[in-house]
mmCIF file of C-alpha atoms and ligand atoms in Angstrom:
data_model
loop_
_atom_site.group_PDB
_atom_site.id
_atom_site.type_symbol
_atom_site.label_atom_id
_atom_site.label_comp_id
_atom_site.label_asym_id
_atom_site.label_seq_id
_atom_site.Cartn_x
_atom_site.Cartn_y
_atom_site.Cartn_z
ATOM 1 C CA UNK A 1 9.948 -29.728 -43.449
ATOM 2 C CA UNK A 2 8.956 -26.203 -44.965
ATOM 3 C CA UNK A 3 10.952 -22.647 -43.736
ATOM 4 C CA UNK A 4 9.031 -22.054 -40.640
ATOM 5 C CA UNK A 5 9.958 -25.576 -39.177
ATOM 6 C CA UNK A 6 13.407 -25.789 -40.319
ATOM 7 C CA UNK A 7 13.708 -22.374 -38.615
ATOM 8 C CA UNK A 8 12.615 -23.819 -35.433
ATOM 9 C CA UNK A 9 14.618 -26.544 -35.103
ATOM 10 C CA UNK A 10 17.861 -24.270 -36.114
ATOM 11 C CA UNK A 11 17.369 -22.568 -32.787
ATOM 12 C CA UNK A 12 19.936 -22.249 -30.582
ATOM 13 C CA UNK A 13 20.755 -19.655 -27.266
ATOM 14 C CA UNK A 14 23.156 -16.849 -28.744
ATOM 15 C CA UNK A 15 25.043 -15.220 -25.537
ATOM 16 C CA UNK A 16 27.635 -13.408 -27.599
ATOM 17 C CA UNK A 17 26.918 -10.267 -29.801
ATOM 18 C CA UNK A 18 28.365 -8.165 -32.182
ATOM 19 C CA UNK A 19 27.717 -4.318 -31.848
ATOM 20 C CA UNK A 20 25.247 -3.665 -34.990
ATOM 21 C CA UNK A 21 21.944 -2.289 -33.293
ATOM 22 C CA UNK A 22 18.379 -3.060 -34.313
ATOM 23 C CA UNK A 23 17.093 -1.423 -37.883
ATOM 24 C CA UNK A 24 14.432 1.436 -36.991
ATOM 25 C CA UNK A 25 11.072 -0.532 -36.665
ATOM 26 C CA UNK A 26 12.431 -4.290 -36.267
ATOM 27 C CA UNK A 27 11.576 -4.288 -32.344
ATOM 28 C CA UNK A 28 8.163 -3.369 -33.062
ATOM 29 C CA UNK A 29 7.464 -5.456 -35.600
ATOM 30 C CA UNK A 30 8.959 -8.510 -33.234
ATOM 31 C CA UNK A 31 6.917 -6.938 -30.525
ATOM 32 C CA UNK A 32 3.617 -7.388 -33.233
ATOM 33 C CA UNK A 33 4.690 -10.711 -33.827
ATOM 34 C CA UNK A 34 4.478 -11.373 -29.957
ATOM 35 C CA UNK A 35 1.327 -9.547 -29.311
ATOM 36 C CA UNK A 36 -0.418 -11.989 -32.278
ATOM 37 C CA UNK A 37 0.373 -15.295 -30.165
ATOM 38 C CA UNK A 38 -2.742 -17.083 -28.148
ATOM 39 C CA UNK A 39 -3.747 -15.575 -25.389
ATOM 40 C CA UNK A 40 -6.017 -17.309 -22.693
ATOM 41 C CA UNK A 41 -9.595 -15.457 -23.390
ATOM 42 C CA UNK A 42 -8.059 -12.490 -25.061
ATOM 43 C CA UNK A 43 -6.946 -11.440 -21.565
ATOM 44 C CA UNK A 44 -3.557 -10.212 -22.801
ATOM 45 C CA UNK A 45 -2.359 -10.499 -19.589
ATOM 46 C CA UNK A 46 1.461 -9.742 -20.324
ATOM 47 C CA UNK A 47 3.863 -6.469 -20.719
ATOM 48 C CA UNK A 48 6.625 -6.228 -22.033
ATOM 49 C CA UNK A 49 9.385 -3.425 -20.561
ATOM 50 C CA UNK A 50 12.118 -2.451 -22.978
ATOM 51 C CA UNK A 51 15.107 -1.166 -21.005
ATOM 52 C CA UNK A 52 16.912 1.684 -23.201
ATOM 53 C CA UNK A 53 18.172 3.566 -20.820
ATOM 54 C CA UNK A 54 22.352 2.799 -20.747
ATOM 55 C CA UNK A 55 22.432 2.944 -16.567
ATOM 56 C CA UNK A 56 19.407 1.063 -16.020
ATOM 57 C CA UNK A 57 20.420 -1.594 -18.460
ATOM 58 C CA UNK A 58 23.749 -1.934 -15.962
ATOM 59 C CA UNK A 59 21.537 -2.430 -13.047
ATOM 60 C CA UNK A 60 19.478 -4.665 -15.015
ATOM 61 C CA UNK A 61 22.113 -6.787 -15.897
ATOM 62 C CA UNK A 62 23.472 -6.765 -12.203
ATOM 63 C CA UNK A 63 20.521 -7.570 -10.898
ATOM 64 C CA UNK A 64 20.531 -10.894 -13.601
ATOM 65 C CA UNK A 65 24.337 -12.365 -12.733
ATOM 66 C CA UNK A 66 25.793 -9.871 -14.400
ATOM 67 C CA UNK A 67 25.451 -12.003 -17.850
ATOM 68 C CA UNK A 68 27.753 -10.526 -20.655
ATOM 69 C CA UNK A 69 24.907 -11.127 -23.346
ATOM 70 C CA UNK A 70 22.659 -8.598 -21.295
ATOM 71 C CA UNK A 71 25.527 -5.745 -21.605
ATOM 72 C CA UNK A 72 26.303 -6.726 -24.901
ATOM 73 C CA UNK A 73 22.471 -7.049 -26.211
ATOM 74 C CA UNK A 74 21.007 -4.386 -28.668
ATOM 75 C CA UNK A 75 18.094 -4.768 -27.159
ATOM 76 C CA UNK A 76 16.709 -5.995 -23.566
ATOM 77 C CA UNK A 77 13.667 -6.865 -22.603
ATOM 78 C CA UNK A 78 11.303 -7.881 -19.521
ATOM 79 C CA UNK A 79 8.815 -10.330 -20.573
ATOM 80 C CA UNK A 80 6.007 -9.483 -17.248
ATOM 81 C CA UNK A 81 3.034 -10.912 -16.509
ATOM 82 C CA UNK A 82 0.564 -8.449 -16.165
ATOM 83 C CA UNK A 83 -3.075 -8.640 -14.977
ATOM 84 C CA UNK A 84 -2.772 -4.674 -14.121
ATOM 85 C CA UNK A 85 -4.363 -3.270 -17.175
ATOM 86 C CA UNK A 86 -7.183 -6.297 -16.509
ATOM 87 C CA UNK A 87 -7.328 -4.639 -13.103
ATOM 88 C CA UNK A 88 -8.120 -0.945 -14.897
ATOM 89 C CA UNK A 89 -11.010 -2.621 -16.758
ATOM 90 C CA UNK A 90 -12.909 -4.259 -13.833
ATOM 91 C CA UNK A 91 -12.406 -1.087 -11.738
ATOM 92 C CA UNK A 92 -13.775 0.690 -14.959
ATOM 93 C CA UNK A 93 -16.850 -1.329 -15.087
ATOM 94 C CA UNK A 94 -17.075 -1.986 -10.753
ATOM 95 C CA UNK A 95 -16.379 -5.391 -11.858
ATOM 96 C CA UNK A 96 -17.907 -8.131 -9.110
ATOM 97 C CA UNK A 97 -14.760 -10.100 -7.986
ATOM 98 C CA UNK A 98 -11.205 -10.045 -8.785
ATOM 99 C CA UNK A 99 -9.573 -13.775 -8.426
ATOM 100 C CA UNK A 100 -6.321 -12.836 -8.311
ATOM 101 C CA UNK A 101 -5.832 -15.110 -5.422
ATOM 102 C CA UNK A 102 -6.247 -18.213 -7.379
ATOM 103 C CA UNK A 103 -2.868 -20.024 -8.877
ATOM 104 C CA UNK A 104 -5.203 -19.810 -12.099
ATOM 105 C CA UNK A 105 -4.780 -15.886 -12.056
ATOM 106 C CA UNK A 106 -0.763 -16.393 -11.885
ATOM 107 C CA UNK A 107 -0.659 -18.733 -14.629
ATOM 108 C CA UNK A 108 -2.822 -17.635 -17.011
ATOM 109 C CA UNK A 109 -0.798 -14.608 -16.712
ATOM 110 C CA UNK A 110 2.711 -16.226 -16.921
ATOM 111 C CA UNK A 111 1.657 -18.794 -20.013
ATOM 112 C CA UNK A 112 0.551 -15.639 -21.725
ATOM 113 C CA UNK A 113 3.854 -13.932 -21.034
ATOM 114 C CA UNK A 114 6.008 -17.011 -22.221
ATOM 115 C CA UNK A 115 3.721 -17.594 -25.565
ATOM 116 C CA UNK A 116 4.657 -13.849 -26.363
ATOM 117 C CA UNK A 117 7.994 -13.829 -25.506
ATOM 118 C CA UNK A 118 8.909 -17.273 -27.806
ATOM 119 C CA UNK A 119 6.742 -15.749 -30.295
ATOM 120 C CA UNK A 120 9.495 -12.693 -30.397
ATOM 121 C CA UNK A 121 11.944 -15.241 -30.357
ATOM 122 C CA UNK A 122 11.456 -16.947 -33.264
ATOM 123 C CA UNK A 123 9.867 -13.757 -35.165
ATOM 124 C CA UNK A 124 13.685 -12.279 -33.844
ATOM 125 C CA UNK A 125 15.456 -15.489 -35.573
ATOM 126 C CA UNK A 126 14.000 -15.060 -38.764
ATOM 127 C CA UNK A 127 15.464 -12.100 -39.093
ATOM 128 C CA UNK A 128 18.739 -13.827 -38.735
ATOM 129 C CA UNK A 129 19.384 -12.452 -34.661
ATOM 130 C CA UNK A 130 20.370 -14.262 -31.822
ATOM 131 C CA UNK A 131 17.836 -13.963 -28.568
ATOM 132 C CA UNK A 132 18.845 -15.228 -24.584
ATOM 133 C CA UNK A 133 16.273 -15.691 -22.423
ATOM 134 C CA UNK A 134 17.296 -14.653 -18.972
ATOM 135 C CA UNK A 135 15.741 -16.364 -15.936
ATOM 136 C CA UNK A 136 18.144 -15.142 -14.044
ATOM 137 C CA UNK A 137 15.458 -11.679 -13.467
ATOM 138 C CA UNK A 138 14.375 -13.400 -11.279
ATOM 139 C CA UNK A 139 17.211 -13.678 -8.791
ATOM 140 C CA UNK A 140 16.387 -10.313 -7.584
ATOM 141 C CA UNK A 141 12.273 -9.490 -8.310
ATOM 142 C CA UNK A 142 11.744 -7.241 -5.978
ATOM 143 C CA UNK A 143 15.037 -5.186 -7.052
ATOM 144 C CA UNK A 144 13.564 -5.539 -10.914
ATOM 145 C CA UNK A 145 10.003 -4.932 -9.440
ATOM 146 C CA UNK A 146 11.250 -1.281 -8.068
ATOM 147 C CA UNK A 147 13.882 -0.617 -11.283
ATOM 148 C CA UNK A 148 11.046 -0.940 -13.203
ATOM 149 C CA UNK A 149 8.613 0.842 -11.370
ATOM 150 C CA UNK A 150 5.960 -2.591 -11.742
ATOM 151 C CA UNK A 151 2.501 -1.789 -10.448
ATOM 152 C CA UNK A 152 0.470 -4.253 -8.851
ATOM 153 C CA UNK A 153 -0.279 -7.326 -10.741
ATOM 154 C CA UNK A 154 2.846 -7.371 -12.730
ATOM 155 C CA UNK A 155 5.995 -8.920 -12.453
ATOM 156 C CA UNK A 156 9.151 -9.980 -14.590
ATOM 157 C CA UNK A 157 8.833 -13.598 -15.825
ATOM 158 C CA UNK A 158 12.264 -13.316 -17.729
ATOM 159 C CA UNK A 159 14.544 -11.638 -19.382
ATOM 160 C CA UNK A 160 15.454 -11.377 -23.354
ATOM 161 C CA UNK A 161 18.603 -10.444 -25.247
ATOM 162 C CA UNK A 162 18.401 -9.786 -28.862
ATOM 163 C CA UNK A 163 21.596 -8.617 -30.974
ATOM 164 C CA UNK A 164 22.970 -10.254 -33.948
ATOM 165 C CA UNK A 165 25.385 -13.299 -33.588
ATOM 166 C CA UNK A 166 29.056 -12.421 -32.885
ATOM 167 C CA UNK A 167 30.687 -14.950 -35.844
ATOM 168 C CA UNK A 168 33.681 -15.538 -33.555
ATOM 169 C CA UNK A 169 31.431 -17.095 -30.866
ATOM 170 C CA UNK A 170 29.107 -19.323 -32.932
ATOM 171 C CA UNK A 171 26.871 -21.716 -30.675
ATOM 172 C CA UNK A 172 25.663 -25.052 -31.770
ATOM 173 C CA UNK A 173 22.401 -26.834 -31.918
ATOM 174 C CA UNK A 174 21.567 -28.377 -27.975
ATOM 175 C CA UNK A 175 20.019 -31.889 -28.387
ATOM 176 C CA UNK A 176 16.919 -32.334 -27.003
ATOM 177 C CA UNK A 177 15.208 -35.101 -25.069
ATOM 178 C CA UNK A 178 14.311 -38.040 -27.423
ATOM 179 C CA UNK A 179 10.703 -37.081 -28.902
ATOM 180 C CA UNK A 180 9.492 -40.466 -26.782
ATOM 181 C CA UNK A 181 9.969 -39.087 -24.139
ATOM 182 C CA UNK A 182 7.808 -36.063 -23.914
ATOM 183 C CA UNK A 183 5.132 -37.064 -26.786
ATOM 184 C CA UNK A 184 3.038 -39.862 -24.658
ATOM 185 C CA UNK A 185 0.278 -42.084 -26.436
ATOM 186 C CA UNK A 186 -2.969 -42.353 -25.101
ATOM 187 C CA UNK A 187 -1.347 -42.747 -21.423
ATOM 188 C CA UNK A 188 1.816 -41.409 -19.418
ATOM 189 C CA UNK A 189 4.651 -43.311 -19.917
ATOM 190 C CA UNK A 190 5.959 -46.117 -17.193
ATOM 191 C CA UNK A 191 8.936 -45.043 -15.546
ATOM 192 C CA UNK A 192 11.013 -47.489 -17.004
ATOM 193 C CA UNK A 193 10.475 -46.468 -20.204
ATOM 194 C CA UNK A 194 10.937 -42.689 -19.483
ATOM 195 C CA UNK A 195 14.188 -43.705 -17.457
ATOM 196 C CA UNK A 196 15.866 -45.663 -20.584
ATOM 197 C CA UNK A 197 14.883 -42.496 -23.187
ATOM 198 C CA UNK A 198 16.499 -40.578 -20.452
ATOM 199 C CA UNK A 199 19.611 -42.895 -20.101
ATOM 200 C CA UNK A 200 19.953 -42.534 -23.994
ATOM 201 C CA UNK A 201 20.013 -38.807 -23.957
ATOM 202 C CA UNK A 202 22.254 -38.346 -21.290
ATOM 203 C CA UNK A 203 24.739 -40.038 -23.377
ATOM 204 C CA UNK A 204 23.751 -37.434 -26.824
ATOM 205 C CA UNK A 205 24.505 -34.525 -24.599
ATOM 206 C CA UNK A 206 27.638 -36.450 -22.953
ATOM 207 C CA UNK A 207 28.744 -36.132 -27.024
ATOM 208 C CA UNK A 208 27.005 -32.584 -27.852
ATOM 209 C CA UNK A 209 29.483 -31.294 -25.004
ATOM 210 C CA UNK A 210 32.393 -33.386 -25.946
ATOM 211 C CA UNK A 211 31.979 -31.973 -29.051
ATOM 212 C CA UNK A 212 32.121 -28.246 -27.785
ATOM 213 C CA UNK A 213 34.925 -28.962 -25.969
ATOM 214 C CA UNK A 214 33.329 -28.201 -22.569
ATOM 215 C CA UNK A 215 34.855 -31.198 -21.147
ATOM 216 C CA UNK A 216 32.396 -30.922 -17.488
ATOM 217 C CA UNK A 217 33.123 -33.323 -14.621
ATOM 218 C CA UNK A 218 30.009 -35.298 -15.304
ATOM 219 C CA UNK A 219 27.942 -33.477 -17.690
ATOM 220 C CA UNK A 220 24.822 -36.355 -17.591
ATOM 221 C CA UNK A 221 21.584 -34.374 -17.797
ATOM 222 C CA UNK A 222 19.863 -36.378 -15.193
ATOM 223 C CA UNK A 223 22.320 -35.568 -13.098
ATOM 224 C CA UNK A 224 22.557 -31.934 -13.456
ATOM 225 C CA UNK A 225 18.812 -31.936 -13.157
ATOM 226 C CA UNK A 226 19.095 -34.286 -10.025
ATOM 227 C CA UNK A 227 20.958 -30.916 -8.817
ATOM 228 C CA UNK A 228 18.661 -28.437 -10.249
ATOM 229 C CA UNK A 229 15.357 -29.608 -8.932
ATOM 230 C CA UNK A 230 17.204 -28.571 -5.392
ATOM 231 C CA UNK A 231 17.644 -24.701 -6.180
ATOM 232 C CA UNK A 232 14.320 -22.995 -6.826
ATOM 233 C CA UNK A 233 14.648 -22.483 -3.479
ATOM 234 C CA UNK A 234 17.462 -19.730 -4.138
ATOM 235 C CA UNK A 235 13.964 -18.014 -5.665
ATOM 236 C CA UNK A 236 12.059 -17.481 -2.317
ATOM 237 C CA UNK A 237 11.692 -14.066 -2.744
ATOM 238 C CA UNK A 238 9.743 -14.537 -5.718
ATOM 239 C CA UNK A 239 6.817 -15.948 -3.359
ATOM 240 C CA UNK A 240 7.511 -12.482 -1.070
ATOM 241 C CA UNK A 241 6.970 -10.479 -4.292
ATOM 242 C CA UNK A 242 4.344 -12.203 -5.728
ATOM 243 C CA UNK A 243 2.121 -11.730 -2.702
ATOM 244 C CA UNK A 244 3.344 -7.961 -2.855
ATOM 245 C CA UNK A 245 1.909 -7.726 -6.201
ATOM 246 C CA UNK A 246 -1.578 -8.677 -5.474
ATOM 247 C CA UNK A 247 -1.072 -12.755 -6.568
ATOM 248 C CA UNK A 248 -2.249 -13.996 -2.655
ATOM 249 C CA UNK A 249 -2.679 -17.572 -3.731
ATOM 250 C CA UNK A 250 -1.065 -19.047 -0.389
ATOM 251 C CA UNK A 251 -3.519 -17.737 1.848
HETATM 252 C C1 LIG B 1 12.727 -18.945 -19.151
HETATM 253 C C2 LIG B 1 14.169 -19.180 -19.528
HETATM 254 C C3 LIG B 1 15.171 -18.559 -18.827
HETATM 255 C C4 LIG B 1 16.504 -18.699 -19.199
HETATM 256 N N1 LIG B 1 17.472 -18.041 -18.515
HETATM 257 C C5 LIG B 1 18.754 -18.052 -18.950
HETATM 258 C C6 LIG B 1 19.738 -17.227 -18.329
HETATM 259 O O1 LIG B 1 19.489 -16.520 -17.345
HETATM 260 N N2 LIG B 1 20.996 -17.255 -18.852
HETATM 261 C C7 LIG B 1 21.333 -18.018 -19.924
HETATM 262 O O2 LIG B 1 22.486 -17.965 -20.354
HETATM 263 N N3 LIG B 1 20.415 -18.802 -20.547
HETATM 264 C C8 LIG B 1 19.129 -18.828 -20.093
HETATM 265 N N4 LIG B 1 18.171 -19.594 -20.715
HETATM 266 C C9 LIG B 1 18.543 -20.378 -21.901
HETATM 267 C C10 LIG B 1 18.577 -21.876 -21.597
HETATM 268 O O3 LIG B 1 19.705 -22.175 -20.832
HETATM 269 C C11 LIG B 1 18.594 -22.627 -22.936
HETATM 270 O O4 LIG B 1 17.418 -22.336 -23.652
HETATM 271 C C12 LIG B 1 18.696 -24.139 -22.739
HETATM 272 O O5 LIG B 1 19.906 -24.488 -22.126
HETATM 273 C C13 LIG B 1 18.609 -24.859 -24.070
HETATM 274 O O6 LIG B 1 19.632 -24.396 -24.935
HETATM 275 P P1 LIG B 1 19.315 -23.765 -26.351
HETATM 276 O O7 LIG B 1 18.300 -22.662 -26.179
HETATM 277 O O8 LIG B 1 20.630 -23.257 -26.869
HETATM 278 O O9 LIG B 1 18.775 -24.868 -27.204
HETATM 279 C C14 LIG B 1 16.839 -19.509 -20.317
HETATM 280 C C15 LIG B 1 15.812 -20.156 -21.003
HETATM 281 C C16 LIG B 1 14.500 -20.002 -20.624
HETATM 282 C C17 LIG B 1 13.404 -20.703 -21.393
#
């Protein structure tokens, strides 16, 4: 192991912050961090919308569950995916077709969103802070879409919280699926393989929780994912949105 790797595998969600704020020029230089990730053909189809302003931030975090970490975050971000300034350019140059009603448009625009945004992440944890993602921007996208004034193209993929860890609220390492289980040789696994790594880590996480003394009714990971499969549902209005936004792909 070497820094960089040890650093990844220390991560862990931090929901619970203490007040310091950001040193002058740290966002930006996480921001640079993000901006250096991959991105599919240079398209740089992402934006990122930093919410400073105190009221807005409320709504924001309204809008997301009303999650503690958001109010309590020095800094909050919207991770979008953006093929608007790409839009600009082919109207610059009376560009010939644009596919944005392809699901290829939608994804190469939400991969390139999600490389920046875990870029930021771990560029944020070296610097010993504490980042949430927050998914939860999406409960509401067209409320987001209008807070923060999101032309076509773009929309809010998630959230981000970044403050520096409150020491009386330390969080712990989550175990992760055995490394069998996702890293397949040559061909996908059989199910009955997959189904005994996931047997095995549904007891690790049975312990993880133990251990953190969130003692839930049945806290098996297949099961809450037997749950959470059923929910994206609660989401729709992400498809009404999307189609608002110029990403047509159902029709
Ligand atoms: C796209 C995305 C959205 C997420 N949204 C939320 C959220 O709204 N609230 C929250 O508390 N955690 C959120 N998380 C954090 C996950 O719950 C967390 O990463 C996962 O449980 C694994 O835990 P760990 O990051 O501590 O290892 C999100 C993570 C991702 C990748």
């Amino acid at each position: 192991m070497n820094q960089t790797t040890q650093l990844l595998l220390n991560h862990r969600t931090v929901r619970r912050y203490t007040d310091k704020p950001l040193p002058d020029g740290l966002l930006e230089e996480l921001i640079r961090c993000g901006q250096q990730a991959s991105t599919s053909s240079n398209l740089q189809a992402y934006s990122i919308v930093h919410v400073v302003d105190p009221d807005r931030k409320k709504r924001m975090a309204e809008l997301c569950a009303d999650q503690l970490q958001i109010h309590q975050s020095a800094a909050f971000l919207a991770f979008c995916a953006d093929l608007h300034r790409d839009r600009i350019a082919f109207d610059m140059h009376e560009g010939q077709r644009f596919d944005d009603e392809y699901v290829e448009a939608l994804l190469i625009a939400t991969v390139d969103a999600a490389l920046v945004m875990q870029n930021v992440a771990v560029a944020a944890e070296s610097h010993g802070l504490g980042i949430c993602m927050i998914g939860a921007i999406r409960n509401n996208p067209i409320e987001v879409g209008a807070l923060l004034e999101l032309p076509d193209h773009v929309f809010a993929v998630s959230g981000f919280c970044i403050g520096y860890p409150d020491p009386e609220n330390p969080t712990a390492i989550k175990p992760r699926l055995p490394t069998k289980a996702v890293l397949h040789r040559d061909r996908y696994l059989d199910d009955e393989a997959m189904k005994q790594h996931m047997v095995d880590y549904d007891q690790k996480l049975g312990i993880f929780y133990e251990s953190q003394g969130m003692h839930d009714r049945d806290p098996r990971w297949t099961r809450v994912m037997s749950g959470r499969v059923g929910r994206f549902h609660q989401r729709a209005d992400l498809d009404v949105f999307l189609k608002r936004q110029g990403y047509d792909w159902q029709s």
